Coordinates of C-alpha atoms in Angstrom, one line a residue:
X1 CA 15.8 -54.7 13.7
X2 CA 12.6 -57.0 13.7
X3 CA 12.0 -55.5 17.1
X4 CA 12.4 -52.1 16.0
X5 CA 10.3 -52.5 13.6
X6 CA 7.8 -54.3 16.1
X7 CA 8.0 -51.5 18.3
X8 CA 7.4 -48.9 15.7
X9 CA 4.1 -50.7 14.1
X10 CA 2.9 -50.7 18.0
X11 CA 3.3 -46.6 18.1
X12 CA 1.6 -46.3 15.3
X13 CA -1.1 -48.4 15.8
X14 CA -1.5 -47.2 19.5
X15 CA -1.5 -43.3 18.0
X16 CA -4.4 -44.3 14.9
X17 CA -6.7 -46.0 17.9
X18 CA -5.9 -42.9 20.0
X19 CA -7.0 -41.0 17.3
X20 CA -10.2 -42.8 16.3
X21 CA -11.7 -42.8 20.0
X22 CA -11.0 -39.0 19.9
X23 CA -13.0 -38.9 16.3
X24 CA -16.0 -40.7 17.6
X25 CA -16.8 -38.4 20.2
X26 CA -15.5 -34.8 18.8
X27 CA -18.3 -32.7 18.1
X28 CA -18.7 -31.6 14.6
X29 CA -20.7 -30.2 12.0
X30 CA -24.0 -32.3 11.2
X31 CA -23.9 -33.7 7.6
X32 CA -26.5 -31.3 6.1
X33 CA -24.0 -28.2 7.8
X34 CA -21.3 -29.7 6.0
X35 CA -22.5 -30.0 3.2
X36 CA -23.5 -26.4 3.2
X37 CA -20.3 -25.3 4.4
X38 CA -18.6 -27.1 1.4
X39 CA -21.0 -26.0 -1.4
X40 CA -20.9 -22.1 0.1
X41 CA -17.3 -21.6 0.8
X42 CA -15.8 -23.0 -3.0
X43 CA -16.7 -22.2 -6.6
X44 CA -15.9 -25.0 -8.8
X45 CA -16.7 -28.4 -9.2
X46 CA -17.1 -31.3 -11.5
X47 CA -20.7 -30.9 -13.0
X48 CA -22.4 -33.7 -15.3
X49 CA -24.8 -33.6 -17.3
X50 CA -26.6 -36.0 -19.9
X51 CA -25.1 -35.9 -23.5
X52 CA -28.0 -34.6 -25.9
X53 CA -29.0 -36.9 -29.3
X54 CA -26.7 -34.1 -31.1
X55 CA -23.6 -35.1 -29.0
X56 CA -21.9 -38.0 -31.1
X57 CA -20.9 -40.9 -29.3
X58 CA -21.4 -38.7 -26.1
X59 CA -25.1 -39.0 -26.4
X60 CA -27.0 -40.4 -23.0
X61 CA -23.6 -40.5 -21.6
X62 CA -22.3 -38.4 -18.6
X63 CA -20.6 -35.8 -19.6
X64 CA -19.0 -33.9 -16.9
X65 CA -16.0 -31.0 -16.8
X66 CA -14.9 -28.4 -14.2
X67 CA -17.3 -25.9 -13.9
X68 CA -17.8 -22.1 -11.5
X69 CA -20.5 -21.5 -9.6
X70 CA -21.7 -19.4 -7.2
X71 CA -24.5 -20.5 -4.4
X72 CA -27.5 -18.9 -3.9
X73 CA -29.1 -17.8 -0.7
X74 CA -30.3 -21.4 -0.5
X75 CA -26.8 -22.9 -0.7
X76 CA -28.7 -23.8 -4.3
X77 CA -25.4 -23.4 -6.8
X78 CA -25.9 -21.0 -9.9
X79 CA -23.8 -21.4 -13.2
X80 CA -23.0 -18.8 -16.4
X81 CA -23.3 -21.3 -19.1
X82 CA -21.9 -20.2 -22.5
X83 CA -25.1 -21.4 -25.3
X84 CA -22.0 -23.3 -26.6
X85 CA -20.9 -25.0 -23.9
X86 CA -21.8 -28.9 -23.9
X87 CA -23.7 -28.3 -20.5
X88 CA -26.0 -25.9 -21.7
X89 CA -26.9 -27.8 -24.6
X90 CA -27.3 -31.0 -22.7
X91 CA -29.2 -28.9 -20.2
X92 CA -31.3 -28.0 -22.9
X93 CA -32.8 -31.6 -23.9
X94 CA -32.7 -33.0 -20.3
X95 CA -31.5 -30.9 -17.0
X96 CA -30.3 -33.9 -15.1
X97 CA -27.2 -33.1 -14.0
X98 CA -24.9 -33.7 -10.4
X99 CA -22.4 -31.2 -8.9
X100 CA -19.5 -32.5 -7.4
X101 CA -17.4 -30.1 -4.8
X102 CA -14.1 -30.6 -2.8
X103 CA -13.5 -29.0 0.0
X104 CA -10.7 -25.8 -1.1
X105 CA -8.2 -27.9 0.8
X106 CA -9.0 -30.9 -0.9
X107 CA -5.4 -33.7 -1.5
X108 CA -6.8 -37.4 -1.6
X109 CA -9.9 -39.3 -0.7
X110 CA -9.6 -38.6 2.7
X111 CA -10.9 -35.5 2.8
X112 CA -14.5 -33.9 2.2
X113 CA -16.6 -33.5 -1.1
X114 CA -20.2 -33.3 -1.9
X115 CA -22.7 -34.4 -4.6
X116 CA -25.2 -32.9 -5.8
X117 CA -28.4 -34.4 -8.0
X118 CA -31.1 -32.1 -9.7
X119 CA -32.5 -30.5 -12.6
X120 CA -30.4 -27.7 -14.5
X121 CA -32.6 -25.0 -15.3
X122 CA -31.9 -21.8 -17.0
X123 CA -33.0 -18.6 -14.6
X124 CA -35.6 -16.3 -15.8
X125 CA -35.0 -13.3 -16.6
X126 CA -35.3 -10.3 -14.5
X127 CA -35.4 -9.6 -11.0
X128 CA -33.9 -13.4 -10.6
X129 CA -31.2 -12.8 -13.3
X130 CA -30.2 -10.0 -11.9
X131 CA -29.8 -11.7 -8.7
X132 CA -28.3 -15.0 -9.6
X133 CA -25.4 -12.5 -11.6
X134 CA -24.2 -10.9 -7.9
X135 CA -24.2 -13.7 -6.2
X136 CA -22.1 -15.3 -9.0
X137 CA -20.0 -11.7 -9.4
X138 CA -19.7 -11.9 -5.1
X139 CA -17.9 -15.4 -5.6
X140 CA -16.3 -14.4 -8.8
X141 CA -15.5 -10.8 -9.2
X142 CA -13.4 -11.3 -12.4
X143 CA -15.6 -12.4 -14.2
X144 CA -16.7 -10.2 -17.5
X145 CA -17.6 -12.4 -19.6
X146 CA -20.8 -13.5 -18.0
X147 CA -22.2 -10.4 -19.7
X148 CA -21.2 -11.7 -23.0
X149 CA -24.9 -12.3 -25.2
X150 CA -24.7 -16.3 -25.8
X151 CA -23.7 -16.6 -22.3
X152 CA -27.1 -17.6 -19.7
X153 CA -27.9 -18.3 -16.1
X154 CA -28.5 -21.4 -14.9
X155 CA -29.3 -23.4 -11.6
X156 CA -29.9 -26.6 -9.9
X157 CA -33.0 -26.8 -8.7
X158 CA -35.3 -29.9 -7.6
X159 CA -32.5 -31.4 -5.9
X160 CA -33.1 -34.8 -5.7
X161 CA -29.9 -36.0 -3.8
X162 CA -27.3 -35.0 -1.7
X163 CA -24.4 -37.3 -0.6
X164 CA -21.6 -36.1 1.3
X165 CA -18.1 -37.9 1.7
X166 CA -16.6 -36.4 5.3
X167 CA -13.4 -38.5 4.8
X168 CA -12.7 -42.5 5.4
X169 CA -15.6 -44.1 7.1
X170 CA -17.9 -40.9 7.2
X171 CA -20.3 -40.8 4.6
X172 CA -24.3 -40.8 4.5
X173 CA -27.3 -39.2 2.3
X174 CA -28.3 -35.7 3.2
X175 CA -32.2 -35.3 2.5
X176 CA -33.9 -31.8 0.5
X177 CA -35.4 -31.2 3.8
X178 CA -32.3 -31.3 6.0
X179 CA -30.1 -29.2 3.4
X180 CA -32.8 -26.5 3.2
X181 CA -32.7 -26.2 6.9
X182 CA -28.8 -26.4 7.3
X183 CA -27.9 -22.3 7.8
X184 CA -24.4 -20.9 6.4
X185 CA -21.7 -21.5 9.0
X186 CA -20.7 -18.0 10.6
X187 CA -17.0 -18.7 10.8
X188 CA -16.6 -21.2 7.4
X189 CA -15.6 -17.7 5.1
X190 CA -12.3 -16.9 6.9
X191 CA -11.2 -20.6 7.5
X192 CA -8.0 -19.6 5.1
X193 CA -6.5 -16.6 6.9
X194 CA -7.1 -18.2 10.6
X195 CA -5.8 -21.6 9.1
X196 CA -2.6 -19.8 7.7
X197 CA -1.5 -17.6 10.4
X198 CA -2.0 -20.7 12.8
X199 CA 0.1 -22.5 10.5
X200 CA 2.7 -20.2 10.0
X201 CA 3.3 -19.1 13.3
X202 CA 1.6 -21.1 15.7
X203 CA 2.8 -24.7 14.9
X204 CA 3.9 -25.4 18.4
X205 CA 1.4 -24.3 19.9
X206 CA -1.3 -26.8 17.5
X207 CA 1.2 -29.5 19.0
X208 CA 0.4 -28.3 22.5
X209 CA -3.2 -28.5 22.0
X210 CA -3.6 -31.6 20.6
X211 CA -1.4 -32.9 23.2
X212 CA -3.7 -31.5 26.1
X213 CA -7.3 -32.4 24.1
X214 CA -6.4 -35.7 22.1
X215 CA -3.6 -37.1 24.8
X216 CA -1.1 -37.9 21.8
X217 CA 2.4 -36.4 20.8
X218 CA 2.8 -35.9 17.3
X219 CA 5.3 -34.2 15.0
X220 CA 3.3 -31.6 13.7
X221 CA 0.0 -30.0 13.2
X222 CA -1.3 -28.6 10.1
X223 CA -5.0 -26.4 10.7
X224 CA -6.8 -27.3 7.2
X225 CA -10.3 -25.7 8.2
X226 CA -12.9 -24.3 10.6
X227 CA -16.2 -24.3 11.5
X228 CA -18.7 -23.0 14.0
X229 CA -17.8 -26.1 16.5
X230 CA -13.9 -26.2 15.7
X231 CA -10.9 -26.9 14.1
X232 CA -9.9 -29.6 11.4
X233 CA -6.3 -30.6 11.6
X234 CA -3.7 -33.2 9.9
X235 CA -1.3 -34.3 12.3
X236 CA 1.9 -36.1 11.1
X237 CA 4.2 -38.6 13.4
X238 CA 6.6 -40.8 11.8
X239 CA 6.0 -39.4 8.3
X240 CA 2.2 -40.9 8.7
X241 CA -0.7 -38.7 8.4
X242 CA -3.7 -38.3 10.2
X243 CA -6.7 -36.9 10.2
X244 CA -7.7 -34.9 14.2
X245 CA -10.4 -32.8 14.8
X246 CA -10.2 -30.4 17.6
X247 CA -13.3 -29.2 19.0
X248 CA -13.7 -25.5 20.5
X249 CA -14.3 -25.4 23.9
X250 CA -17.9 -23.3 23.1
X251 CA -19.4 -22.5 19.2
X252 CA -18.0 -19.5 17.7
X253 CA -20.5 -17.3 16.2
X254 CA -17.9 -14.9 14.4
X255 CA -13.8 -14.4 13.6
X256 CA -13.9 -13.1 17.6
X257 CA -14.8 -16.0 19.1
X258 CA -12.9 -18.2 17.0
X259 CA -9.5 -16.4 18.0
X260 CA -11.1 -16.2 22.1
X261 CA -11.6 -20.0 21.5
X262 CA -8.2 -21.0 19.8
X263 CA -6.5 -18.4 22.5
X264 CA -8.1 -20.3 25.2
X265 CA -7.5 -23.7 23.8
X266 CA -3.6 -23.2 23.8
X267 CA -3.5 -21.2 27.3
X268 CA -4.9 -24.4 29.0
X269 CA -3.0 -26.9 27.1
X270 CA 0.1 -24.1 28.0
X271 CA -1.3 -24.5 31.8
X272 CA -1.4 -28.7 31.8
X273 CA 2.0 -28.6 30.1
X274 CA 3.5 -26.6 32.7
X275 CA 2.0 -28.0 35.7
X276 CA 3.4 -31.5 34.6

């Protein structure tokens, strides 16, 4: 039994260092890309502010609650604050405030979320209201009641920090500068239909390829997103998960290339399998 045991613990810890030399070199999104990738593709998150002197035993306190957004062309993120909302009031007295966003397939602390630190300001109105309501309506179709008359626009602006959380040990600061220059990923917007029809009927196939690329067997493969430079995958063995990215073998610039990519992916790993 102790040697079964033994045995076991020495799999596991063969597949995780397996797993981690892969990691280091796979090519990936630089931290300012991910960051916008996160911030553009979701519309919620956690967003503090500073409790105003009218806020009871709230006051100077963070105050923070789940909140929509939309982001701008800027990856900047926009809000429809209700003039009775706690943010907009706090906003109101002092716009300090921090965004915090999950990734949409967000479980535990090992996957990706950014912060964001600026000032909330309310838009002005015209020509920029009228834009911040699209973009908001674009992410957020349902929603009516941002034309209701106590409800304003609002965004971050004079970011001040950026921190982004990739999973365990990858972390770091994005700067303004870096962010402004990070473009919207081309491929990012349809991770969920390419990630569920992979999933659903393509499961041997992930096996296959992570097989062929990472040199592991493993009892399954889950696709949880996708960029421009490739795939992000869970991979379970022995009821132990793990994180594996799986680069494409060239950048996709559009839904094309990412199927040419993930088609050529599993016909080589198909080829090395067969030739064996």
């Amino acid at each position: 039994m102790s040697r079964a045991r033994s045995a076991s613990d020495a799999g596991a810890e063969a597949l995780a260092e397996a797993l981690a030399r892969h990691e280091s070199r796979a090519a990936r999104l630089s931290f300012a890309e991910e960051a916008r990738v996160i911030l553009d593709t979701n519309g919620c998150g956690a967003l503090s502010t500073l409790g105003n002197q009218r806020a009871g035993v709230l006051a100077g306190f963070p105050c923070g609650s789940v909140a929509a957004y939309a982001s701008d062309e800027d990856g900047l993120p926009i809000f429809a604050l209700s003039a009775l909302s706690q943010h907009a009031r706090d906003a109101r007295e002092n716009g300090k405030a921090t965004l915090t966003v999950t990734r949409a397939e967000f479980e535990d602390v090992s996957d990706g979320r950014v912060s964001m630190s600026g000032i909330l300001t309310e838009v002005d109105a015209g020509e920029a209201t009228a834009r911040a309501r699209a973009r908001y309506l674009a992410r957020h179709p349902g929603a009516f009641w941002v034309d209701f008359g106590d409800f304003a626009w609002y965004k971050m602006t004079e970011v001040v920090a950026i921190r982004i959380v990739g999973g365990f040990a990858r972390a770091g600061s994005v700067t303004v500068e870096e962010y402004a220059n990070a473009r919207p990923d081309p491929v990012a917007a349809f991770s969920a239909p390419v990630c569920g029809h992979m999933n659903a009927d393509h499961g041997d196939s992930l096996r296959d390829v992570v097989k062929h690329y990472v040199g592991v067997d493993v009892d399954s493969v889950e696709m949880r997103s996708i960029d421009a430079l490739g795939m992000n995958c869970r991979v379970v063995k022995d009821g132990e998960k793990y994180a594996c990215r799986l680069p494409f073998e060239s950048a996709a610039t559009g839904r094309k290339e990412v199927k040419d990519q993930i088609v050529l992916m599993t016909r080589n790993a198909a080829a090395a399998a067969n030739a064996q």
